XYZ file of C-alpha atoms in Angstrom:
704
model
C 22.849 17.687 -145.131
C 25.804 19.712 -146.198
C 23.483 22.179 -148.190
C 21.376 22.563 -144.993
C 24.413 23.371 -142.765
C 25.424 25.998 -145.430
C 22.057 27.520 -145.523
C 21.867 27.466 -141.705
C 25.161 29.252 -141.393
C 24.435 31.658 -144.076
C 21.135 32.571 -142.305
C 23.010 33.201 -139.252
C 25.236 35.654 -141.097
C 22.348 37.388 -142.806
C 20.248 38.212 -139.792
C 18.638 41.743 -139.838
C 20.951 42.911 -137.011
C 24.111 41.529 -138.785
C 23.321 42.965 -142.155
C 22.603 46.365 -140.494
C 26.055 46.226 -139.029
C 27.367 45.278 -142.410
C 25.930 48.485 -143.768
C 27.524 50.484 -141.028
C 30.855 49.024 -141.780
C 30.772 49.224 -145.695
C 29.870 53.028 -145.345
C 31.990 53.756 -142.343
C 34.881 55.341 -144.371
C 32.316 57.751 -145.800
C 29.797 58.342 -143.131
C 31.424 58.593 -139.771
C 30.804 61.919 -138.199
C 33.696 61.824 -135.664
C 36.190 62.279 -138.560
C 34.300 64.988 -140.332
C 33.735 66.918 -136.957
C 37.539 67.196 -136.629
C 37.613 70.622 -138.243
C 34.802 71.843 -136.160
C 36.814 73.074 -133.245
C 39.195 74.895 -135.560
C 36.150 76.547 -137.302
C 34.826 77.741 -133.940
C 38.392 79.059 -132.970
C 38.501 80.991 -136.279
C 35.157 82.470 -135.498
C 36.485 83.513 -132.118
C 39.434 85.251 -133.649
C 37.159 87.051 -136.099
C 35.480 88.633 -133.107
C 38.906 89.612 -131.776
C 40.111 90.937 -135.166
C 36.831 92.995 -135.694
C 38.061 95.466 -133.043
C 40.481 96.800 -135.526
C 39.859 100.017 -137.586
C 36.905 99.485 -139.694
C 36.651 100.054 -143.551
C 34.313 99.439 -146.548
C 34.658 96.475 -148.860
C 31.934 97.835 -151.088
C 34.367 99.341 -153.758
C 33.758 96.736 -156.454
C 30.458 95.166 -155.748
C 28.833 92.510 -157.967
C 26.503 93.847 -160.715
C 23.514 92.257 -159.025
C 24.561 93.234 -155.560
C 25.566 91.194 -152.561
C 23.260 88.264 -151.800
C 24.352 87.333 -148.356
C 26.370 90.271 -146.720
C 24.196 92.703 -144.928
C 26.807 95.338 -144.153
C 29.242 95.524 -147.164
C 30.267 99.173 -146.031
C 31.699 97.687 -142.802
C 34.262 94.906 -142.744
C 33.936 94.757 -138.938
C 30.139 94.253 -139.038
C 30.588 91.668 -141.738
C 32.943 89.713 -139.603
C 30.470 89.793 -136.632
C 27.632 88.577 -139.182
C 29.832 85.663 -139.962
C 30.345 84.897 -136.226
C 26.671 85.229 -135.433
C 25.666 82.997 -138.367
C 28.294 80.364 -137.398
C 27.099 80.296 -133.762
C 23.485 80.021 -134.827
C 24.272 77.101 -137.357
C 26.198 74.987 -134.836
C 23.514 75.586 -132.019
C 20.680 74.556 -134.390
C 22.790 71.567 -135.583
C 23.032 70.171 -132.104
C 19.287 70.445 -131.320
C 18.336 69.102 -134.828
C 20.536 66.049 -134.544
C 19.325 65.330 -131.128
C 15.783 65.106 -132.424
C 16.856 63.111 -135.523
C 18.544 60.725 -133.013
C 15.217 60.403 -131.044
C 13.090 59.966 -134.218
C 15.228 57.230 -135.662
C 15.182 55.167 -132.514
C 11.523 54.542 -133.197
C 11.935 53.315 -136.730
C 12.918 49.741 -135.899
C 9.677 49.345 -133.876
C 7.432 50.562 -136.766
C 9.497 48.287 -139.240
C 8.983 45.306 -137.083
C 5.296 45.922 -137.079
C 5.279 46.249 -140.819
C 7.194 42.986 -141.185
C 4.876 41.136 -138.939
C 1.885 42.276 -141.023
C 3.585 41.269 -144.313
C 4.558 37.790 -143.026
C 0.962 37.100 -141.793
C -0.747 34.677 -144.022
C -3.993 36.759 -143.921
C -3.510 38.912 -147.030
C -6.377 41.203 -145.950
C -4.282 42.600 -143.024
C -1.703 43.965 -145.444
C -4.026 46.605 -146.954
C -6.081 47.145 -143.737
C -3.308 47.549 -141.247
C -0.005 48.349 -143.088
C -0.936 51.785 -144.326
C -1.015 53.133 -140.769
C 2.408 51.787 -139.990
C 3.687 53.238 -143.227
C 2.181 56.675 -142.394
C 4.117 56.630 -139.021
C 7.343 55.769 -141.008
C 6.664 58.413 -143.455
C 6.001 60.970 -140.813
C 9.382 60.260 -139.071
C 11.266 60.349 -142.333
C 9.680 63.658 -143.322
C 10.302 65.279 -139.974
C 14.002 64.232 -140.035
C 14.289 65.380 -143.691
C 12.901 68.782 -142.708
C 15.350 69.012 -139.790
C 18.428 68.123 -141.829
C 17.433 70.353 -144.768
C 16.915 73.285 -142.366
C 20.279 72.677 -140.619
C 22.159 72.284 -144.010
C 20.713 75.490 -145.288
C 22.069 77.193 -142.064
C 25.567 75.925 -142.679
C 25.176 76.661 -146.400
C 24.212 80.255 -145.656
C 27.429 80.679 -143.427
C 29.575 79.112 -146.073
C 28.100 81.365 -148.769
C 28.509 84.340 -146.526
C 32.168 83.628 -145.840
C 32.721 82.976 -149.485
C 31.043 86.290 -150.632
C 33.101 88.172 -147.851
C 36.323 86.702 -149.139
C 35.449 87.637 -152.800
C 34.330 91.146 -151.839
C 37.508 91.683 -149.656
C 40.050 90.637 -152.383
C 38.079 92.615 -154.977
C 38.089 95.729 -152.757
C 41.877 95.495 -151.903
C 43.564 95.320 -155.228
C 46.876 95.889 -153.589
C 46.801 92.542 -151.986
C 45.889 90.561 -155.045
C 49.319 89.016 -155.523
C 49.750 88.279 -151.831
C 46.243 86.729 -151.751
C 46.766 84.303 -154.582
C 46.449 81.364 -152.469
C 43.284 82.688 -150.764
C 41.866 83.013 -154.191
C 42.683 79.457 -154.993
C 40.716 78.461 -151.832
C 37.833 80.450 -153.196
C 38.176 78.661 -156.616
C 38.415 75.267 -154.894
C 35.204 76.114 -153.060
C 33.457 76.999 -156.325
C 34.517 73.718 -157.828
C 33.433 71.701 -154.882
C 30.042 73.444 -154.918
C 29.689 72.862 -158.619
C 30.152 69.088 -158.065
C 27.792 68.987 -155.146
C 24.954 70.822 -157.054
C 25.559 68.621 -160.057
C 25.342 65.542 -157.800
C 22.306 66.788 -156.012
C 20.482 67.322 -159.344
C 21.186 63.886 -160.599
C 20.369 62.323 -157.232
C 16.890 64.110 -157.302
C 16.296 62.726 -160.854
C 17.286 59.201 -159.614
C 14.883 59.469 -156.763
C 12.063 60.478 -159.285
C 13.003 57.606 -161.435
C 12.861 55.115 -158.639
C 9.071 54.761 -158.754
C 9.267 54.231 -162.312
C 11.805 51.399 -162.013
C 9.897 49.826 -159.219
C 6.741 49.830 -161.150
C 8.417 48.384 -164.249
C 9.912 45.563 -162.294
C 6.543 44.686 -160.631
C 4.813 44.842 -164.078
C 7.455 42.796 -165.859
C 7.142 39.969 -163.229
C 3.361 40.052 -163.314
C 3.199 39.950 -167.208
C 5.943 37.101 -167.299
C 4.051 35.051 -164.691
C 0.705 35.374 -166.613
C 2.386 34.128 -169.746
C 4.241 31.176 -167.991
C 2.499 27.819 -168.020
C 1.810 25.882 -164.835
C 5.047 24.021 -163.671
C 7.473 26.573 -164.593
C 7.655 27.932 -161.109
C 11.473 27.746 -160.948
C 11.982 30.146 -163.796
C 9.465 32.584 -162.083
C 11.323 32.333 -158.718
C 14.699 32.926 -160.254
C 13.145 36.052 -162.064
C 11.770 37.238 -158.860
C 15.056 36.692 -157.045
C 16.975 38.660 -159.808
C 14.410 41.502 -159.892
C 14.537 41.704 -156.066
C 18.372 41.984 -156.133
C 18.219 44.500 -159.054
C 15.968 46.806 -156.900
C 18.409 46.219 -153.781
C 21.320 47.296 -156.017
C 19.152 50.342 -157.197
C 18.630 51.416 -153.485
C 22.261 50.853 -152.643
C 23.262 52.932 -155.646
C 21.028 55.755 -154.343
C 22.706 55.496 -150.928
C 26.129 55.240 -152.531
C 25.576 58.574 -154.210
C 25.481 60.159 -150.625
C 28.870 58.675 -149.662
C 30.702 59.335 -153.016
C 32.864 62.441 -152.590
C 32.428 63.990 -156.005
C 33.471 67.410 -154.616
C 36.731 66.035 -153.337
C 37.380 64.149 -156.509
C 36.835 67.136 -158.623
C 38.933 69.488 -156.318
C 41.709 67.130 -156.687
C 41.549 67.163 -160.367
C 42.269 71.019 -160.429
C 45.721 70.655 -161.868
C 46.147 67.348 -160.131
C 48.939 68.751 -157.830
C 48.950 70.077 -154.338
C 50.883 73.094 -153.152
C 51.389 74.482 -149.526
C 50.178 77.673 -148.166
C 51.687 79.423 -145.186
C 49.309 81.251 -142.769
C 51.542 83.101 -140.096
C 53.755 79.998 -139.990
C 51.171 77.385 -140.172
C 51.015 75.217 -143.298
C 47.914 74.259 -145.051
C 47.286 72.331 -148.447
C 45.959 73.858 -151.432
C 45.253 72.402 -154.926
C 47.210 74.164 -157.690
C 45.536 76.102 -160.370
C 44.749 74.167 -163.602
C 42.070 73.115 -165.848
C 38.721 72.850 -164.015
C 36.544 69.650 -164.865
C 32.938 70.212 -165.823
C 30.081 68.156 -164.440
C 31.157 65.188 -166.779
C 32.607 63.237 -163.824
C 29.333 63.536 -161.838
C 27.175 62.386 -164.878
C 29.622 59.555 -165.564
C 29.167 58.067 -162.189
C 25.437 58.216 -162.331
C 25.360 56.823 -165.934
C 27.628 53.920 -164.809
C 25.567 53.349 -161.723
C 22.431 53.124 -163.681
C 23.977 50.557 -166.039
C 24.925 48.401 -163.132
C 21.487 48.671 -161.481
C 19.594 47.699 -164.604
C 21.906 45.071 -165.740
C 22.206 43.181 -162.366
C 19.745 40.613 -163.467
C 22.018 39.273 -166.319
C 23.750 36.686 -164.178
C 20.514 35.427 -162.849
C 19.038 34.921 -166.327
C 22.261 33.232 -167.631
C 22.274 30.928 -164.505
C 18.747 29.752 -165.406
C 20.019 28.493 -168.653
C 22.056 25.907 -166.856
C 18.815 24.270 -165.615
C 18.467 22.823 -169.085
C 21.416 20.641 -168.587
C 21.937 17.609 -166.311
C 25.344 15.973 -165.996
C 26.708 18.064 -168.838
C 24.009 16.925 -171.190
C 20.878 18.726 -172.402
C 17.811 17.709 -170.550
C 15.432 17.779 -173.509
C 12.276 17.134 -171.414
C 13.253 20.123 -169.274
C 14.094 22.451 -172.431
C 11.200 21.587 -174.587
C 7.466 22.077 -173.449
C 5.458 19.461 -175.282
C 2.139 20.969 -174.334
C 3.019 24.478 -175.479
C 5.261 23.264 -178.256
C 8.082 25.730 -177.581
C 11.397 25.976 -175.934
C 11.362 27.086 -172.323
C 14.432 29.129 -173.030
C 12.263 31.441 -175.059
C 11.293 32.998 -171.567
C 14.948 33.828 -170.886
C 15.357 35.138 -174.267
C 12.387 37.397 -173.952
C 13.664 38.703 -170.733
C 17.194 39.258 -171.995
C 15.710 41.306 -174.959
C 13.591 43.272 -172.603
C 16.555 44.330 -170.370
C 18.820 44.728 -173.209
C 16.438 47.307 -174.817
C 16.199 49.125 -171.525
C 20.025 49.461 -171.209
C 20.426 50.441 -174.745
C 18.526 53.714 -173.937
C 21.052 54.732 -171.197
C 23.872 57.138 -171.972
C 27.092 55.692 -173.434
C 29.658 54.317 -171.166
C 32.252 51.409 -170.958
C 29.976 49.301 -168.727
C 27.060 49.787 -171.018
C 29.094 48.534 -174.074
C 30.367 45.662 -172.013
C 26.956 44.530 -170.708
C 25.192 44.806 -173.986
C 27.749 42.387 -175.333
C 26.745 40.052 -172.589
C 23.085 40.371 -173.275
C 23.714 39.645 -177.033
C 25.748 36.492 -176.121
C 22.898 35.255 -173.975
C 20.332 35.934 -176.553
C 22.409 34.058 -179.075
C 22.593 31.019 -176.848
C 18.725 31.096 -176.435
C 18.356 31.312 -180.184
C 20.492 28.127 -180.519
C 18.534 26.328 -177.783
C 15.310 27.412 -179.414
C 16.477 25.958 -182.798
C 17.345 22.466 -181.405
C 14.709 22.116 -178.695
C 11.789 20.791 -181.035
C 14.232 18.295 -182.556
C 15.324 16.760 -179.218
C 18.851 16.275 -180.571
C 21.751 18.297 -181.857
C 25.006 17.925 -183.972
C 28.001 16.168 -182.219
C 29.903 18.753 -180.164
C 27.225 21.314 -180.263
C 25.765 20.298 -176.935
C 29.187 20.645 -175.211
C 29.833 24.032 -176.948
C 26.568 25.424 -175.772
C 27.254 24.272 -172.083
C 30.754 25.873 -172.337
C 29.242 29.090 -173.755
C 26.751 29.203 -170.886
C 29.454 28.602 -168.340
C 31.819 31.287 -169.750
C 28.987 33.850 -170.045
C 27.930 33.199 -166.463
C 31.497 33.972 -165.335
C 31.469 37.222 -167.313
C 28.093 38.059 -165.948
C 29.046 37.416 -162.344
C 32.145 39.565 -162.808
C 30.207 42.340 -164.174
C 27.750 42.206 -161.162
C 30.607 41.925 -158.611
C 31.963 45.286 -160.026
C 28.368 46.694 -159.730
C 28.080 45.742 -156.087
C 31.463 47.290 -155.367
C 30.602 50.523 -157.161
C 27.157 50.811 -155.480
C 28.453 49.469 -152.084
C 25.765 46.825 -152.148
C 26.294 44.171 -149.365
C 27.154 40.942 -151.112
C 25.422 38.946 -148.219
C 21.768 39.450 -148.471
C 18.592 38.188 -147.086
C 16.206 36.021 -149.237
C 12.667 37.523 -148.862
C 10.303 35.242 -146.818
C 7.719 34.284 -149.455
C 10.597 33.327 -151.827
C 12.031 31.148 -149.107
C 8.734 29.372 -148.488
C 8.229 28.763 -152.187
C 11.832 27.466 -152.731
C 11.695 25.022 -149.883
C 12.370 21.489 -151.117
C 13.218 22.820 -154.652
C 16.385 21.510 -156.410
C 17.896 24.920 -157.054
C 18.782 25.477 -153.301
C 21.250 22.527 -153.191
C 22.339 22.588 -156.734
C 23.858 26.074 -156.800
C 24.245 26.959 -153.028
C 28.022 26.018 -152.855
C 28.985 28.031 -156.046
C 26.979 31.221 -155.091
C 28.118 30.864 -151.405
C 31.835 30.741 -152.442
C 31.423 34.010 -154.664
C 29.336 35.713 -151.922
C 32.064 34.913 -149.306
C 34.796 36.209 -151.555
C 32.894 39.362 -152.428
C 32.065 40.038 -148.729
C 35.743 39.704 -147.853
C 36.780 41.972 -150.621
C 34.115 44.547 -149.438
C 35.278 44.488 -145.839
C 38.943 44.609 -146.822
C 38.136 47.674 -149.039
C 36.282 49.352 -146.320
C 39.056 48.780 -143.819
C 41.602 49.962 -146.248
C 39.643 53.201 -146.924
C 39.021 53.762 -143.361
C 42.744 53.572 -142.704
C 43.585 55.875 -145.481
C 41.151 58.540 -144.362
C 42.539 58.391 -140.894
C 46.052 58.552 -142.226
C 45.127 61.702 -144.012
C 43.547 63.024 -140.816
C 46.880 62.340 -139.004
C 48.776 64.216 -141.529
C 46.430 67.213 -141.162
C 46.652 67.135 -137.423
C 49.902 69.182 -137.298
C 48.322 71.712 -139.733
C 45.302 72.272 -137.415
C 47.544 72.293 -134.297
C 49.799 74.981 -135.958
C 46.809 77.001 -137.007
C 45.337 76.982 -133.463
C 48.721 77.933 -132.041
C 49.033 80.915 -134.364
C 45.556 81.963 -133.438
C 46.229 81.737 -129.747
C 49.479 83.818 -130.133
C 48.029 86.607 -132.383
C 48.070 90.109 -131.382
C 45.307 92.286 -132.823
C 47.932 95.016 -133.795
C 50.039 92.343 -135.797
C 47.098 90.914 -137.725
C 47.045 92.579 -141.063
C 44.316 92.375 -143.731
C 46.021 89.645 -145.615
C 46.265 87.321 -142.516
C 42.596 88.055 -141.706
C 41.445 86.846 -145.056
C 43.660 83.708 -144.683
C 41.973 82.961 -141.487
C 38.751 83.502 -143.229
C 39.858 81.000 -145.942
C 40.700 78.320 -143.368
C 37.231 79.017 -141.802
C 35.588 78.494 -145.189
C 37.298 75.031 -145.640
C 36.368 73.807 -142.052
C 32.792 75.075 -142.183
C 32.362 73.560 -145.719
C 33.430 70.210 -144.427
C 30.717 70.159 -141.719
C 28.195 71.458 -144.155
C 29.022 68.620 -146.582
C 28.024 66.113 -143.856
C 24.819 67.663 -143.298
C 24.092 67.635 -147.101
C 24.706 63.880 -146.880
C 22.207 63.539 -144.057
C 19.570 65.295 -146.168
C 20.323 62.911 -149.022
C 19.977 59.891 -146.756
C 16.487 61.019 -145.685
C 15.482 61.729 -149.277
C 16.343 58.129 -150.027
C 14.427 56.905 -146.986
C 11.295 59.006 -147.768
C 11.353 57.875 -151.290
C 11.523 54.170 -150.364
C 8.584 54.511 -148.021
C 6.482 56.518 -150.505
C 7.298 54.426 -153.598
C 8.371 50.910 -152.739
C 6.227 50.516 -149.686
C 3.144 52.666 -150.127
C 2.767 52.185 -153.866
C 3.380 48.463 -153.520
C 0.750 48.214 -150.773
C -1.760 49.791 -153.186
C -0.676 47.335 -155.975
C -0.918 44.538 -153.518
C -4.711 45.068 -153.153
C -5.207 44.664 -156.918
C -2.942 41.625 -157.074
C -4.926 39.862 -154.393
C -8.229 40.521 -156.279
C -6.647 39.268 -159.498
C -5.267 36.149 -157.701
C -8.805 35.341 -156.365
C -10.154 35.854 -159.901
C -7.623 33.790 -161.760
C -6.884 31.308 -159.021
C -3.131 32.031 -159.371
C -2.338 30.809 -155.933
C -3.483 27.218 -156.874
C -1.377 27.300 -160.153
C 1.905 28.795 -158.899
C 3.779 28.400 -155.730
C 5.210 31.925 -156.233
C 2.755 34.463 -157.524
C 2.563 38.123 -158.306
C 0.961 38.625 -154.819
C 3.981 37.071 -153.060
C 6.414 39.038 -155.358
C 4.882 42.371 -154.086
C 4.824 41.112 -150.464
C 8.490 40.200 -150.801
C 9.247 43.640 -152.392
C 7.561 45.532 -149.553
C 9.517 43.313 -147.025
C 12.775 43.973 -148.708
C 12.314 47.694 -148.855
C 11.211 47.710 -145.183
C 14.445 46.056 -144.470
C 16.320 48.806 -146.435
C 14.474 51.499 -144.444
C 15.520 49.788 -141.207
C 19.081 49.501 -142.341
C 19.279 53.188 -143.290
C 17.584 54.328 -140.093
C 20.060 52.290 -138.078
C 23.021 53.969 -139.975
C 21.492 57.513 -139.385
C 20.833 56.704 -135.783
C 24.477 55.686 -135.433
C 25.603 58.903 -137.162
C 23.303 61.129 -135.058
C 24.138 59.531 -131.849
C 27.876 60.137 -132.595
C 27.225 63.721 -133.637
C 25.237 64.552 -130.526
C 27.817 62.913 -128.209
C 30.776 64.787 -129.928
C 28.883 68.033 -130.040
C 27.717 67.763 -126.454
C 31.131 66.997 -125.074
C 33.426 68.955 -127.432
C 31.567 71.604 -129.395
C 28.623 73.076 -127.700
C 30.785 74.317 -124.792
C 32.878 76.123 -127.325
C 30.000 77.577 -128.995
C 28.652 78.922 -125.753
C 32.102 80.400 -125.093
C 31.935 82.087 -128.579
C 28.463 83.492 -127.790
C 29.723 85.072 -124.466
C 32.834 86.440 -126.492
C 30.743 88.124 -128.999
C 28.857 90.115 -126.179
C 31.957 91.375 -124.417
C 34.037 94.426 -124.929
C 37.347 93.608 -126.666
C 39.255 95.978 -124.299
C 37.964 94.348 -121.143
C 40.179 91.807 -119.199
C 37.261 89.449 -119.265
C 37.272 89.295 -122.994
C 40.967 88.190 -122.889
C 40.184 85.482 -120.345
C 37.261 84.223 -122.475
C 39.317 84.332 -125.569
C 42.016 82.221 -123.832
C 39.383 79.792 -122.630
C 37.891 79.373 -126.012
C 41.323 78.744 -127.654
C 42.268 76.230 -124.917
C 38.854 74.562 -125.212
C 39.262 74.323 -128.966
C 42.653 72.644 -128.700
C 41.297 70.190 -126.133
C 38.164 69.435 -128.198
C 40.348 68.758 -131.357
C 42.530 66.391 -129.259
C 39.431 64.576 -127.766
C 37.829 64.091 -131.138
C 41.180 62.736 -132.614
C 41.286 60.194 -129.684
C 37.644 59.308 -130.401
C 38.498 58.764 -134.119
C 41.367 56.388 -133.104
C 39.156 54.588 -130.632
C 36.420 54.054 -133.354
C 39.071 52.800 -135.780
C 40.049 50.108 -133.336
C 36.345 49.247 -132.839
C 35.899 49.148 -136.663
C 38.799 46.730 -137.056
C 37.486 44.412 -134.370
C 34.024 44.486 -135.999
C 35.477 43.575 -139.427
C 37.696 40.884 -137.972
C 34.531 39.216 -136.232
C 32.628 39.417 -139.520
C 35.426 37.919 -141.468
C 35.660 35.108 -138.845
C 32.038 34.246 -139.580
C 32.615 34.202 -143.249
C 35.604 31.854 -142.612
C 33.361 29.535 -140.694
C 30.891 29.515 -143.564
C 33.679 28.800 -146.062
C 34.827 25.911 -143.829
C 31.427 24.130 -144.432
C 31.770 24.199 -148.196
C 33.428 21.466 -150.087
C 37.058 22.399 -150.908
C 37.272 24.240 -154.155
C 39.683 23.170 -156.841
C 42.532 25.419 -157.918
C 40.622 26.226 -161.217
C 37.448 27.201 -159.181
C 39.462 29.326 -156.723
C 41.064 31.165 -159.551
C 37.742 31.761 -161.273
C 36.184 33.245 -158.217
C 39.288 35.577 -157.631
C 39.085 36.733 -161.144
C 35.318 37.394 -160.686
C 35.823 39.436 -157.559
C 39.051 41.274 -158.447
C 38.390 42.192 -162.006
C 40.049 45.649 -162.768
C 37.623 48.507 -163.171
C 38.474 52.079 -164.047
C 34.991 53.154 -162.618
C 35.785 51.616 -159.225
C 39.236 53.276 -159.025
C 37.660 56.703 -159.849
C 34.978 56.674 -157.335
C 36.288 54.559 -154.464
């Protein structure tokens, strides 16, 4: 009865709607557009001042051009024309961004409807419907994802073009005006920081693309491994097959979460912070801005290290599941010899786990070297060693005194180590500890012993991990907003300086400093659009690979099932594994679409209320004569509007912080209610769980 209450409460906490909200909360510190749009009013104000400054005497910046010529500047012989080119490009980028994001918002609103249709087809007992009706639904989803990907890519390229143009203009200006080189040292540092950030982003994009290409291979490998294992497995070994399916399903979920976490990991910020490791201040006409000090520039090693570590955690996630299976050969601390040894096949059932441990160990051994790889290979070796011992004693039906207890202790110790390793992997990849069990696996597991036997232990660990994940997200959210609060005065000072500037008092050095600030602000907005592109790349890949490919595979599996009568022999077959796989990935698509819809809705709302009005004002400003009274009025209107917009966005950020805190508190309350249904944990059990969840990890600290 207690286990039924636990399962019921857990099911309440893992509904699709609540898990989607979990995804939003876990990624909120990294994906909230309101925070990243805070620099937008300042960047628009800077563009407005560039229009103002362009009325000064013109000069050429084509004195020391690059060997291969300018790639983005159209008018290197005119500084004035180059400034206007920046303004026009910036206006165009913000204008298209609003329209693109509004379309993305409308597109993603339709995703849940198509996903629901797909799930209804998957859950239908008529297998023929899956390959007859599902493809059309998947085509609709793929079309939506492709359209959104194209919109986000186009908008990203627009912002990228503006940033590249500003960067090239800054470099050309500093090269042309040698007399200012010493005074412009900090501007050059801004240029250098941009280069480092861009290097990190480019490297991360390359590795992300490789990961997406590898996704199909990993999906196919998991499906093939399950199918081959089930064909070799005698009748009556359903529990081992179900546990394998559960482990493979979770591994694929971690893989998708890892792909998503790539989008939210700030490699660029991490690498920029590593430039000398210190921060100096820069004064721009009385306004203070932060700059990283010069120093040794890290290469792409940090980016590759993250991906290599992520790959290890994704591939090795099944280790705890396989080790847990070894506990089934024990009953009340004693070996259940009838469960361990198959008299008909005359072999130890633990040979199945051994074969799978060897399989996964060999896959991980091929990955690049890293500390997690070394750690997990040791765990696999320990598991294989235990299986060897069980294989030796299984035919005898007995073992030496003390050996039985030692094997049981070794399994228990190894399981804790494996659970600890997986907990670190979930934290690194930002995988939700609370997850849904796929429907076919639920059906096959009804009435099975495993649900009650391990529900309590697994539930305790999941609760602790979920609490840790929410606490971490809340802490990171607060820290990002604390940094935003610290930068508030900087932005306010800059806008004040811009508002009080007189064109006659603005020299070349100050102009370039304004450009440097514009580069930083525009780059921040551009990076968020890059994240949007990567989100849609993940979504389109899931649809094409995990859903479309799996549907094609499903047809073959149904035919094989009919031929070999697998449905009669096994309660959980390869057919059901594929159905569960498609279901799980449909759920992932729905999750990501919900997150993207939340982001796009926020962007459109903020842009509509606080950015587009400023952009329209900038457009009018560019078409007015600087000497006319109307220009001064429009300039003042733009400056005041940018100040008001910045303040309004900051207020929105604070409101969203409060909403975020309330949401996490509500989620923590639900976890507490679930914990209250569990039998009280002993001090030893509680200590073990805390050690599993809070194990120190250099990788987690680096990429938090």
